[in-house]
Amino acid sequence: MSLRLLSVSALALGLVALAPQASAQDAATVERAIAIRDAALTSNIALDYVTQLTTRFGARPAGSKSEQDAAAWAADYLRAHGFQNVRIEEFPLVGWERGEGSAAIVGKNAQSLVAAALGHSPATPRGGVEADVVRFSSFEDLQAASDAAVRGKIVYVDLGQMHAMQDGSGYGPQTRVRGAGPGVAAAKGAAAFVMRSVGSDEDRMPHTGTTRYVDGKPTIPSFALSAPDADQVSRLIALGEPMRMRLISTAHTYVTHSQNVIGDLPGATRPDEVIVLGSHMDSWDLGTGAIDDGAGGAITVAAAKAIADSGRRPARTIRVIFYGSEEVAQPTPETGNGGGVYARALGAAAEKHIIAGESDFGADRVYALRLPAGAQGSDFQKAATRVLYPIGVLASDRVETDGGVDIGPLGPLGVPFFGLAQDGTRYFDLHHTANDTLDKIDPAQLSQNVAAWAGLVWLIADSGVDFRAMRPATAAPAH
Ligand SMILES: [Zn+2]
């Protein structure tokens, strides 16, 4: 704690020294940003949007009728709130439906388990898959296993509990197992794949998430066990008990479409210059997609609306995009997610995309601003700090390189990214579970998000800041 206080007071001192360096125009822009920030704190748009979205449509799996209906409703919502050029960008998709499923230990110590099929898992044969279980405690151990050790068995990978971290950094290593594990097990002749849920909770709720096809082909039936069930299975194996499971799933794919919903607040003087505020419309099927990612849509639409309501339109265009199909799309160049569809359709307009930001990490408070390479220590970062510091957001030296799944495809086109990093400490307790519901959103923290986005986006939208020009000569666009 003392370290944190020290750095905060040092920053505060720095601010006092910096203030006189701002030009008059910058000062006016910053003053407006502060006023917009404060007005955004009292806006009820974000809570209204995410409440209506999650209540009216519930779960919104990519390509489902509920995602399509929610997109049409969201387009109307944008129009009703003054957005212009509102359009729906439709694209084909192979959808996935969970159907029915179950998991159980059979034979000695028979008991039922709480599990969920992973997205894009194929169905089991009618009557299920029943086989002995072979357990691995790391992805590398599974990779190193002989085919003979795995063939005909149910592979079970238990990496242990994911650590809850503010920045969510425990997630990546575990999703590698979810994405690639079924393919590795299938190549060795496994009958099915089971893993401990990727999550930081101890609730009896499995976390779903998509798995990856190998060479464009489905792998083997794949499931996530809830944390308590994963512990149960691992304890029985540690006791030396035989472990045999029966897994049943009627999951299936179908041909459908998804869509991006796009709405603009056209810039007053340079409308061809665009700032993208992204989030995704689709959700997993188990919850109602409140934190993932109804909240992101709520934050971005409310931030843009706060700017529109400020009485002066900024110079540049602010574009809100609710992307379709972030969660389940298989990574091929032709299909994939809404972010890829939007980027591929842009053409030369990509050069006029000033910057893009994505809100897809729940609704808890923003604590750090990350800017593109070269903007660290810039006058822009200092101005942004004046707006964001009073609501608890610190400028970070960390460069925003990835953006996120939705805006990521803009990176290779040269579009810079910003990131408003949110506290993700409890995000992976809820993420991709039946517990991702509206009640998990804290309205006060949601409002702080809106305020941070509104203040920052105003600074970018009503200034000539050029992040490409700040980019170090050695820094290539993010790939
Ligand atoms: Zn998400």
GROMACS .gro file of C-alpha atoms and ligand atoms in nm:
model
  480
    1MET     CA    1   0.000   0.000   0.000
    2SER     CA    2   0.275   0.248   0.090
    3LEU     CA    3   0.436   0.195  -0.249
    4ARG     CA    4   0.109   0.279  -0.418
    5LEU     CA    5   0.060   0.593  -0.215
    6LEU     CA    6   0.412   0.704  -0.298
    7SER     CA    7   0.358   0.667  -0.670
    8VAL     CA    8   0.024   0.844  -0.654
    9SER     CA    9   0.167   1.145  -0.474
   10ALA     CA   10   0.460   1.158  -0.716
   11LEU     CA   11   0.217   1.162  -1.005
   12ALA     CA   12   0.012   1.434  -0.843
   13LEU     CA   13   0.323   1.650  -0.807
   14GLY     CA   14   0.402   1.586  -1.171
   15LEU     CA   15   0.061   1.709  -1.272
   16VAL     CA   16   0.106   2.042  -1.098
   17ALA     CA   17   0.429   2.097  -1.289
   18LEU     CA   18   0.278   1.992  -1.624
   19ALA     CA   19  -0.033   2.202  -1.624
   20PRO     CA   20   0.123   2.533  -1.744
   21GLN     CA   21   0.271   2.357  -2.051
   22ALA     CA   22  -0.069   2.284  -2.203
   23SER     CA   23  -0.166   2.521  -2.487
   24ALA     CA   24  -0.489   2.718  -2.460
   25GLN     CA   25  -0.663   2.495  -2.711
   26ASP     CA   26  -0.550   2.186  -2.525
   27ALA     CA   27  -0.673   2.337  -2.201
   28ALA     CA   28  -1.018   2.397  -2.349
   29THR     CA   29  -1.031   2.043  -2.483
   30VAL     CA   30  -0.927   1.903  -2.148
   31GLU     CA   31  -1.183   2.118  -1.966
   32ARG     CA   32  -1.456   1.985  -2.193
   33ALA     CA   33  -1.332   1.630  -2.143
   34ILE     CA   34  -1.355   1.676  -1.767
   35ALA     CA   35  -1.709   1.810  -1.796
   36ILE     CA   36  -1.808   1.519  -2.022
   37ARG     CA   37  -1.645   1.275  -1.781
   38ASP     CA   38  -1.847   1.413  -1.491
   39ALA     CA   39  -2.172   1.413  -1.686
   40ALA     CA   40  -2.103   1.054  -1.794
   41LEU     CA   41  -2.072   0.950  -1.430
   42THR     CA   42  -2.440   1.031  -1.384
   43SER     CA   43  -2.564   0.880  -1.713
   44ASN     CA   44  -2.804   0.587  -1.687
   45ILE     CA   45  -2.759   0.477  -2.050
   46ALA     CA   46  -2.511   0.198  -1.982
   47LEU     CA   47  -2.723   0.032  -1.717
   48ASP     CA   48  -3.034   0.075  -1.931
   49TYR     CA   49  -2.868  -0.081  -2.236
   50VAL     CA   50  -2.723  -0.386  -2.059
   51THR     CA   51  -3.041  -0.439  -1.857
   52GLN     CA   52  -3.260  -0.437  -2.167
   53LEU     CA   53  -3.017  -0.648  -2.371
   54THR     CA   54  -2.973  -0.924  -2.115
   55THR     CA   55  -3.338  -0.922  -2.006
   56ARG     CA   56  -3.499  -0.916  -2.350
   57PHE     CA   57  -3.270  -1.165  -2.525
   58GLY     CA   58  -3.096  -1.369  -2.256
   59ALA     CA   59  -2.809  -1.573  -2.395
   60ARG     CA   60  -2.697  -1.467  -2.744
   61PRO     CA   61  -2.487  -1.744  -2.899
   62ALA     CA   62  -2.326  -1.641  -3.227
   63GLY     CA   63  -2.558  -1.707  -3.519
   64SER     CA   64  -2.861  -1.778  -3.300
   65LYS     CA   65  -3.196  -1.610  -3.346
   66SER     CA   66  -3.145  -1.433  -3.013
   67GLU     CA   67  -2.817  -1.280  -3.135
   68GLN     CA   68  -2.985  -1.173  -3.460
   69ASP     CA   69  -3.285  -1.027  -3.276
   70ALA     CA   70  -3.058  -0.852  -3.027
   71ALA     CA   71  -2.862  -0.698  -3.314
   72ALA     CA   72  -3.180  -0.560  -3.473
   73TRP     CA   73  -3.288  -0.422  -3.136
   74ALA     CA   74  -2.945  -0.267  -3.075
   75ALA     CA   75  -2.957  -0.096  -3.416
   76ASP     CA   76  -3.290   0.057  -3.315
   77TYR     CA   77  -3.139   0.156  -2.979
   78LEU     CA   78  -2.857   0.338  -3.156
   79ARG     CA   79  -3.102   0.521  -3.386
   80ALA     CA   80  -3.322   0.616  -3.093
   81HIS     CA   81  -3.019   0.765  -2.919
   82GLY     CA   82  -2.916   0.984  -3.210
   83PHE     CA   83  -2.657   0.771  -3.387
   84GLN     CA   84  -2.644   0.804  -3.764
   85ASN     CA   85  -2.558   0.573  -4.055
   86VAL     CA   86  -2.674   0.283  -3.840
   87ARG     CA   87  -2.628  -0.037  -4.034
   88ILE     CA   88  -2.608  -0.413  -3.992
   89GLU     CA   89  -2.316  -0.590  -4.159
   90GLU     CA   90  -2.422  -0.952  -4.206
   91PHE     CA   91  -2.187  -1.246  -4.264
   92PRO     CA   92  -2.220  -1.625  -4.294
   93LEU     CA   93  -2.133  -1.841  -3.998
   94VAL     CA   94  -2.127  -2.202  -3.887
   95GLY     CA   95  -2.317  -2.187  -3.559
   96TRP     CA   96  -2.295  -2.433  -3.272
   97GLU     CA   97  -2.569  -2.552  -3.041
   98ARG     CA   98  -2.500  -2.734  -2.717
   99GLY     CA   99  -2.804  -2.958  -2.711
  100GLU     CA  100  -2.823  -3.194  -2.415
  101GLY     CA  101  -2.529  -3.332  -2.224
  102SER     CA  102  -2.415  -3.509  -1.912
  103ALA     CA  103  -2.103  -3.645  -1.747
  104ALA     CA  104  -2.065  -3.912  -1.482
  105ILE     CA  105  -1.817  -4.141  -1.316
  106VAL     CA  106  -1.932  -4.497  -1.383
  107GLY     CA  107  -1.841  -4.828  -1.221
  108LYS     CA  108  -1.675  -4.807  -0.880
  109ASN     CA  109  -1.746  -4.470  -0.703
  110ALA     CA  110  -2.017  -4.395  -0.961
  111GLN     CA  111  -2.146  -4.040  -0.932
  112SER     CA  112  -2.268  -3.763  -1.156
  113LEU     CA  113  -2.048  -3.470  -1.251
  114VAL     CA  114  -2.127  -3.112  -1.351
  115ALA     CA  115  -1.974  -3.047  -1.691
  116ALA     CA  116  -2.037  -2.851  -2.008
  117ALA     CA  117  -1.936  -2.928  -2.364
  118LEU     CA  118  -1.678  -2.689  -2.509
  119GLY     CA  119  -1.792  -2.473  -2.799
  120HIS     CA  120  -1.767  -2.649  -3.135
  121SER     CA  121  -1.725  -2.986  -2.966
  122PRO     CA  122  -1.888  -3.259  -3.178
  123ALA     CA  123  -2.160  -3.479  -3.029
  124THR     CA  124  -2.086  -3.811  -2.871
  125PRO     CA  125  -2.233  -4.121  -3.034
  126ARG     CA  126  -2.587  -4.191  -2.915
  127GLY     CA  127  -2.558  -4.337  -2.567
  128GLY     CA  128  -2.235  -4.150  -2.505
  129VAL     CA  129  -1.867  -4.226  -2.479
  130GLU     CA  130  -1.766  -4.455  -2.195
  131ALA     CA  131  -1.396  -4.517  -2.129
  132ASP     CA  132  -1.119  -4.523  -1.871
  133VAL     CA  133  -0.969  -4.185  -1.785
  134VAL     CA  134  -0.603  -4.087  -1.811
  135ARG     CA  135  -0.511  -3.769  -1.623
  136PHE     CA  136  -0.248  -3.506  -1.711
  137SER     CA  137  -0.144  -3.211  -1.498
  138SER     CA  138   0.008  -3.011  -1.783
  139PHE     CA  139  -0.037  -2.961  -2.154
  140GLU     CA  140   0.326  -3.064  -2.207
  141ASP     CA  141   0.264  -3.399  -2.034
  142LEU     CA  142  -0.026  -3.464  -2.269
  143GLN     CA  143   0.189  -3.374  -2.568
  144ALA     CA  144   0.465  -3.609  -2.447
  145ALA     CA  145   0.234  -3.903  -2.381
  146SER     CA  146   0.259  -4.207  -2.605
  147ASP     CA  147  -0.032  -4.293  -2.829
  148ALA     CA  148  -0.063  -4.624  -2.644
  149ALA     CA  149  -0.120  -4.442  -2.314
  150VAL     CA  150  -0.405  -4.239  -2.459
  151ARG     CA  151  -0.570  -4.447  -2.733
  152GLY     CA  152  -0.934  -4.527  -2.664
  153LYS     CA  153  -0.933  -4.335  -2.334
  154ILE     CA  154  -1.086  -4.017  -2.206
  155VAL     CA  155  -0.806  -3.762  -2.164
  156TYR     CA  156  -0.845  -3.546  -1.853
  157VAL     CA  157  -0.626  -3.235  -1.813
  158ASP     CA  158  -0.624  -3.063  -1.473
  159LEU     CA  159  -0.395  -2.760  -1.455
  160GLY     CA  160  -0.525  -2.663  -1.112
  161GLN     CA  161  -0.708  -2.349  -1.014
  162MET     CA  162  -0.651  -2.040  -1.225
  163HIS     CA  163  -0.517  -1.750  -1.017
  164ALA     CA  164  -0.743  -1.448  -0.997
  165MET     CA  165  -0.531  -1.154  -1.113
  166GLN     CA  166  -0.628  -0.792  -1.164
  167ASP     CA  167  -0.502  -0.803  -1.522
  168GLY     CA  168  -0.642  -1.149  -1.599
  169SER     CA  169  -0.298  -1.281  -1.680
  170GLY     CA  170  -0.371  -1.632  -1.553
  171TYR     CA  171  -0.608  -1.693  -1.843
  172GLY     CA  172  -0.380  -1.736  -2.143
  173PRO     CA  173  -0.193  -2.054  -2.039
  174GLN     CA  174  -0.519  -2.228  -1.954
  175THR     CA  175  -0.697  -2.135  -2.275
  176ARG     CA  176  -0.414  -2.304  -2.464
  177VAL     CA  177  -0.536  -2.632  -2.318
  178ARG     CA  178  -0.894  -2.552  -2.413
  179GLY     CA  179  -0.807  -2.453  -2.768
  180ALA     CA  180  -0.543  -2.710  -2.858
  181GLY     CA  181  -0.590  -2.990  -2.603
  182PRO     CA  182  -0.872  -3.174  -2.781
  183GLY     CA  183  -0.675  -3.176  -3.105
  184VAL     CA  184  -0.365  -3.319  -2.938
  185ALA     CA  185  -0.570  -3.586  -2.760
  186ALA     CA  186  -0.758  -3.674  -3.080
  187ALA     CA  187  -0.433  -3.716  -3.273
  188LYS     CA  188  -0.325  -3.977  -3.018
  189GLY     CA  189  -0.651  -4.168  -3.057
  190ALA     CA  190  -0.834  -4.050  -2.743
  191ALA     CA  191  -1.208  -4.115  -2.725
  192ALA     CA  192  -1.294  -3.783  -2.563
  193PHE     CA  193  -1.140  -3.485  -2.382
  194VAL     CA  194  -1.220  -3.339  -2.041
  195MET     CA  195  -1.053  -3.047  -1.868
  196ARG     CA  196  -1.085  -2.851  -1.549
  197SER     CA  197  -1.279  -2.534  -1.625
  198VAL     CA  198  -1.071  -2.228  -1.702
  199GLY     CA  199  -1.183  -2.017  -1.408
  200SER     CA  200  -1.083  -1.877  -1.071
  201ASP     CA  201  -1.400  -1.966  -0.878
  202GLU     CA  202  -1.501  -2.267  -0.669
  203ASP     CA  203  -1.861  -2.265  -0.784
  204ARG     CA  204  -2.015  -2.580  -0.919
  205MET     CA  205  -2.054  -2.419  -1.260
  206PRO     CA  206  -1.850  -2.522  -1.560
  207HIS     CA  207  -1.689  -2.257  -1.779
  208THR     CA  208  -1.744  -2.322  -2.146
  209GLY     CA  209  -1.538  -2.164  -2.425
  210THR     CA  210  -1.450  -2.260  -2.774
  211THR     CA  211  -1.212  -2.531  -2.877
  212ARG     CA  212  -1.026  -2.531  -3.206
  213TYR     CA  213  -1.070  -2.746  -3.506
  214VAL     CA  214  -0.753  -2.906  -3.634
  215ASP     CA  215  -0.698  -2.870  -4.009
  216GLY     CA  216  -1.056  -2.750  -4.038
  217LYS     CA  217  -1.200  -3.069  -3.890
  218PRO     CA  218  -1.386  -3.122  -3.563
  219THR     CA  219  -1.185  -3.309  -3.304
  220ILE     CA  220  -1.338  -3.532  -3.033
  221PRO     CA  221  -1.620  -3.463  -2.786
  222SER     CA  222  -1.475  -3.216  -2.535
  223PHE     CA  223  -1.599  -3.097  -2.197
  224ALA     CA  224  -1.510  -2.868  -1.906
  225LEU     CA  225  -1.572  -2.986  -1.549
  226SER     CA  226  -1.670  -2.739  -1.279
  227ALA     CA  227  -1.387  -2.675  -1.030
  228PRO     CA  228  -1.536  -2.883  -0.745
  229ASP     CA  229  -1.598  -3.173  -0.985
  230ALA     CA  230  -1.246  -3.144  -1.123
  231ASP     CA  231  -1.115  -3.164  -0.766
  232GLN     CA  232  -1.336  -3.465  -0.699
  233VAL     CA  233  -1.205  -3.656  -0.999
  234SER     CA  234  -0.843  -3.570  -0.921
  235ARG     CA  235  -0.885  -3.679  -0.556
  236LEU     CA  236  -1.027  -4.015  -0.658
  237ILE     CA  237  -0.737  -4.071  -0.897
  238ALA     CA  238  -0.491  -3.969  -0.621
  239LEU     CA  239  -0.655  -4.228  -0.394
  240GLY     CA  240  -0.568  -4.490  -0.653
  241GLU     CA  241  -0.930  -4.552  -0.745
  242PRO     CA  242  -1.019  -4.666  -1.096
  243MET     CA  243  -1.161  -4.381  -1.302
  244ARG     CA  244  -1.409  -4.446  -1.577
  245MET     CA  245  -1.647  -4.185  -1.719
  246ARG     CA  246  -1.949  -4.168  -1.943
  247LEU     CA  247  -1.991  -3.849  -2.142
  248ILE     CA  248  -2.300  -3.761  -2.343
  249SER     CA  249  -2.353  -3.465  -2.575
  250THR     CA  250  -2.595  -3.392  -2.857
  251ALA     CA  251  -2.410  -3.077  -2.968
  252HIS     CA  252  -2.430  -2.989  -3.336
  253THR     CA  253  -2.333  -2.724  -3.587
  254TYR     CA  254  -2.564  -2.549  -3.834
  255VAL     CA  255  -2.538  -2.297  -4.115
  256THR     CA  256  -2.651  -1.949  -4.016
  257HIS     CA  257  -2.538  -1.587  -4.015
  258SER     CA  258  -2.415  -1.336  -3.765
  259GLN     CA  259  -2.376  -0.959  -3.797
  260ASN     CA  260  -2.197  -0.649  -3.681
  261VAL     CA  261  -2.408  -0.353  -3.570
  262ILE     CA  262  -2.247  -0.019  -3.654
  263GLY     CA  263  -2.354   0.335  -3.565
  264ASP     CA  264  -2.177   0.669  -3.601
  265LEU     CA  265  -2.168   1.005  -3.435
  266PRO     CA  266  -2.038   1.188  -3.743
  267GLY     CA  267  -1.754   1.431  -3.680
  268ALA     CA  268  -1.830   1.800  -3.718
  269THR     CA  269  -1.528   1.897  -3.926
  270ARG     CA  270  -1.333   1.578  -4.013
  271PRO     CA  271  -1.603   1.310  -4.041
  272ASP     CA  272  -1.381   1.080  -4.249
  273GLU     CA  273  -1.152   1.036  -3.949
  274VAL     CA  274  -1.294   0.753  -3.738
  275ILE     CA  275  -1.246   0.632  -3.382
  276VAL     CA  276  -1.378   0.277  -3.328
  277LEU     CA  277  -1.530   0.177  -2.994
  278GLY     CA  278  -1.576  -0.200  -3.000
  279SER     CA  279  -1.746  -0.474  -2.801
  280HIS     CA  280  -1.927  -0.795  -2.892
  281MET     CA  281  -2.294  -0.877  -2.910
  282ASP     CA  282  -2.274  -1.256  -2.892
  283SER     CA  283  -2.241  -1.440  -2.563
  284TRP     CA  284  -2.205  -1.795  -2.444
  285ASP     CA  285  -2.522  -1.991  -2.405
  286LEU     CA  286  -2.501  -2.073  -2.033
  287GLY     CA  287  -2.552  -1.723  -1.887
  288THR     CA  288  -2.700  -1.404  -2.028
  289GLY     CA  289  -2.371  -1.246  -2.132
  290ALA     CA  290  -2.388  -0.949  -1.897
  291ILE     CA  291  -2.017  -0.914  -1.819
  292ASP     CA  292  -1.914  -1.088  -2.144
  293ASP     CA  293  -1.989  -0.870  -2.320
  294GLY     CA  294  -2.316  -0.684  -2.274
  295ALA     CA  295  -2.122  -0.453  -2.044
  296GLY     CA  296  -1.879  -0.359  -2.320
  297GLY     CA  297  -2.161  -0.250  -2.549
  298ALA     CA  298  -2.318  -0.060  -2.263
  299ILE     CA  299  -1.997   0.124  -2.178
  300THR     CA  300  -1.917   0.225  -2.535
  301VAL     CA  301  -2.266   0.334  -2.638
  302ALA     CA  302  -2.307   0.533  -2.315
  303ALA     CA  303  -1.967   0.700  -2.356
  304ALA     CA  304  -2.046   0.805  -2.712
  305LYS     CA  305  -2.388   0.929  -2.604
  306ALA     CA  306  -2.235   1.134  -2.322
  307ILE     CA  307  -2.017   1.306  -2.582
  308ALA     CA  308  -2.316   1.364  -2.811
  309ASP     CA  309  -2.510   1.515  -2.521
  310SER     CA  310  -2.230   1.757  -2.432
  311GLY     CA  311  -2.370   2.020  -2.663
  312ARG     CA  312  -2.079   2.018  -2.907
  313ARG     CA  313  -2.001   1.756  -3.163
  314PRO     CA  314  -1.631   1.662  -3.178
  315ALA     CA  315  -1.429   1.706  -3.498
  316ARG     CA  316  -1.388   1.336  -3.570
  317THR     CA  317  -1.641   1.056  -3.611
  318ILE     CA  318  -1.703   0.823  -3.318
  319ARG     CA  319  -1.813   0.478  -3.436
  320VAL     CA  320  -1.971   0.226  -3.200
  321ILE     CA  321  -1.956  -0.135  -3.320
  322PHE     CA  322  -2.130  -0.429  -3.156
  323TYR     CA  323  -1.941  -0.712  -3.324
  324GLY     CA  324  -2.103  -1.047  -3.397
  325SER     CA  325  -1.956  -1.388  -3.329
  326GLU     CA  326  -1.657  -1.312  -3.108
  327GLU     CA  327  -1.680  -1.632  -2.907
  328VAL     CA  328  -1.722  -1.938  -3.128
  329ALA     CA  329  -1.584  -1.865  -3.471
  330GLN     CA  330  -1.317  -2.097  -3.600
  331PRO     CA  331  -1.002  -1.915  -3.710
  332THR     CA  332  -1.005  -1.935  -4.089
  333PRO     CA  333  -0.941  -1.643  -4.324
  334GLU     CA  334  -1.280  -1.671  -4.495
  335THR     CA  335  -1.513  -1.711  -4.201
  336GLY     CA  336  -1.437  -1.614  -3.846
  337ASN     CA  337  -1.556  -1.334  -3.629
  338GLY     CA  338  -1.720  -1.002  -3.690
  339GLY     CA  339  -1.394  -0.819  -3.628
  340GLY     CA  340  -1.236  -0.986  -3.929
  341VAL     CA  341  -1.541  -0.912  -4.145
  342TYR     CA  342  -1.534  -0.542  -4.056
  343ALA     CA  343  -1.160  -0.510  -4.116
  344ARG     CA  344  -1.167  -0.693  -4.451
  345ALA     CA  345  -1.445  -0.465  -4.580
  346LEU     CA  346  -1.263  -0.143  -4.488
  347GLY     CA  347  -1.019  -0.103  -4.775
  348ALA     CA  348  -0.850   0.236  -4.788
  349ALA     CA  349  -1.074   0.368  -4.509
  350ALA     CA  350  -0.847   0.186  -4.264
  351GLU     CA  351  -0.595   0.466  -4.310
  352LYS     CA  352  -0.850   0.710  -4.173
  353HIS     CA  353  -0.913   0.501  -3.863
  354ILE     CA  354  -0.738   0.713  -3.603
  355ILE     CA  355  -0.751   0.455  -3.325
  356ALA     CA  356  -0.965   0.170  -3.195
  357GLY     CA  357  -1.046   0.054  -2.842
  358GLU     CA  358  -1.237  -0.250  -2.717
  359SER     CA  359  -1.433  -0.306  -2.396
  360ASP     CA  360  -1.452  -0.680  -2.330
  361PHE     CA  361  -1.346  -0.749  -1.975
  362GLY     CA  362  -1.657  -0.704  -1.764
  363ALA     CA  363  -1.787  -0.398  -1.587
  364ASP     CA  364  -1.549  -0.352  -1.297
  365ARG     CA  365  -1.352  -0.030  -1.265
  366VAL     CA  366  -1.089   0.093  -1.507
  367TYR     CA  367  -0.750   0.135  -1.342
  368ALA     CA  368  -0.503   0.201  -1.625
  369LEU     CA  369  -0.482   0.369  -1.964
  370ARG     CA  370  -0.264   0.202  -2.225
  371LEU     CA  371  -0.178   0.391  -2.542
  372PRO     CA  372  -0.014   0.289  -2.871
  373ALA     CA  373   0.363   0.264  -2.904
  374GLY     CA  374   0.529   0.606  -2.890
  375ALA     CA  375   0.250   0.778  -2.697
  376GLN     CA  376   0.398   0.700  -2.356
  377GLY     CA  377   0.505   1.029  -2.196
  378SER     CA  378   0.345   1.233  -2.478
  379ASP     CA  379   0.149   1.552  -2.430
  380PHE     CA  380  -0.159   1.351  -2.518
  381GLN     CA  381  -0.094   1.104  -2.237
  382LYS     CA  382  -0.046   1.395  -1.997
  383ALA     CA  383  -0.375   1.551  -2.103
  384ALA     CA  384  -0.550   1.215  -2.069
  385THR     CA  385  -0.405   1.174  -1.722
  386ARG     CA  386  -0.557   1.506  -1.615
  387VAL     CA  387  -0.897   1.372  -1.718
  388LEU     CA  388  -0.863   1.015  -1.591
  389TYR     CA  389  -0.654   1.038  -1.276
  390PRO     CA  390  -0.933   1.190  -1.064
  391ILE     CA  391  -1.150   0.884  -1.131
  392GLY     CA  392  -0.874   0.641  -1.039
  393VAL     CA  393  -0.715   0.569  -1.378
  394LEU     CA  394  -0.337   0.584  -1.405
  395ALA     CA  395  -0.138   0.621  -1.725
  396SER     CA  396   0.048   0.300  -1.793
  397ASP     CA  397   0.385   0.264  -1.962
  398ARG     CA  398   0.259  -0.058  -2.111
  399VAL     CA  399   0.193  -0.031  -2.485
  400GLU     CA  400  -0.147  -0.145  -2.610
  401THR     CA  401  -0.054  -0.385  -2.889
  402ASP     CA  402  -0.334  -0.640  -2.918
  403GLY     CA  403  -0.655  -0.442  -2.879
  404GLY     CA  404  -0.867  -0.754  -2.839
  405VAL     CA  405  -1.031  -1.022  -3.051
  406ASP     CA  406  -1.281  -0.784  -3.213
  407ILE     CA  407  -1.058  -0.491  -3.309
  408GLY     CA  408  -0.745  -0.706  -3.343
  409PRO     CA  409  -0.784  -0.752  -3.722
  410LEU     CA  410  -0.741  -0.374  -3.760
  411GLY     CA  411  -0.385  -0.401  -3.627
  412PRO     CA  412  -0.228  -0.541  -3.944
  413LEU     CA  413  -0.398  -0.257  -4.134
  414GLY     CA  414  -0.198  -0.010  -3.926
  415VAL     CA  415  -0.475   0.108  -3.694
  416PRO     CA  416  -0.339   0.201  -3.347
  417PHE     CA  417  -0.510   0.072  -3.032
  418PHE     CA  418  -0.585   0.212  -2.689
  419GLY     CA  419  -0.685   0.011  -2.386
  420LEU     CA  420  -0.867   0.110  -2.069
  421ALA     CA  421  -0.764  -0.179  -1.846
  422GLN     CA  422  -1.033  -0.302  -1.609
  423ASP     CA  423  -1.001  -0.477  -1.277
  424GLY     CA  424  -1.036  -0.840  -1.377
  425THR     CA  425  -0.996  -0.991  -1.030
  426ARG     CA  426  -1.341  -1.151  -1.030
  427TYR     CA  427  -1.395  -1.166  -1.405
  428PHE     CA  428  -1.285  -1.529  -1.437
  429ASP     CA  429  -1.511  -1.635  -1.150
  430LEU     CA  430  -1.806  -1.565  -1.381
  431HIS     CA  431  -1.677  -1.571  -1.737
  432HIS     CA  432  -1.845  -1.823  -1.971
  433THR     CA  433  -2.062  -1.966  -1.690
  434ALA     CA  434  -2.431  -1.968  -1.607
  435ASN     CA  435  -2.340  -1.706  -1.347
  436ASP     CA  436  -2.267  -1.435  -1.606
  437THR     CA  437  -2.586  -1.244  -1.534
  438LEU     CA  438  -2.693  -0.882  -1.488
  439ASP     CA  439  -2.681  -0.884  -1.107
  440LYS     CA  440  -2.300  -0.921  -1.125
  441ILE     CA  441  -2.267  -0.571  -1.268
  442ASP     CA  442  -2.194  -0.303  -1.009
  443PRO     CA  443  -2.365   0.015  -1.137
  444ALA     CA  444  -2.110   0.246  -0.973
  445GLN     CA  445  -1.815   0.072  -1.138
  446LEU     CA  446  -2.004   0.057  -1.468
  447SER     CA  447  -2.046   0.436  -1.451
  448GLN     CA  448  -1.676   0.484  -1.382
  449ASN     CA  449  -1.605   0.290  -1.701
  450VAL     CA  450  -1.840   0.512  -1.900
  451ALA     CA  451  -1.676   0.824  -1.758
  452ALA     CA  452  -1.327   0.702  -1.845
  453TRP     CA  453  -1.426   0.613  -2.202
  454ALA     CA  454  -1.619   0.936  -2.256
  455GLY     CA  455  -1.341   1.162  -2.130
  456LEU     CA  456  -1.065   0.983  -2.320
  457VAL     CA  457  -1.260   0.951  -2.645
  458TRP     CA  458  -1.350   1.319  -2.640
  459LEU     CA  459  -0.980   1.408  -2.617
  460ILE     CA  460  -0.905   1.197  -2.923
  461ALA     CA  461  -1.215   1.297  -3.116
  462ASP     CA  462  -1.181   1.671  -3.074
  463SER     CA  463  -0.808   1.703  -3.125
  464GLY     CA  464  -0.564   1.639  -3.405
  465VAL     CA  465  -0.372   1.376  -3.212
  466ASP     CA  466  -0.199   1.142  -3.459
  467PHE     CA  467  -0.086   0.818  -3.298
  468ARG     CA  468   0.068   0.686  -3.619
  469ALA     CA  469   0.306   0.982  -3.620
  470MET     CA  470   0.418   0.898  -3.266
  471ARG     CA  471   0.498   0.539  -3.357
  472PRO     CA  472   0.870   0.464  -3.326
  473ALA     CA  473   1.032   0.393  -3.662
  474THR     CA  474   1.120   0.042  -3.549
  475ALA     CA  475   0.769  -0.047  -3.435
  476ALA     CA  476   0.574  -0.234  -3.698
  477PRO     CA  477   0.195  -0.244  -3.678
  478ALA     CA  478   0.069  -0.513  -3.443
  479HIS     CA  479   0.029  -0.854  -3.607
  480ZN      ZN  480  -1.591  -1.134  -2.450
   0.00000   0.00000   0.00000
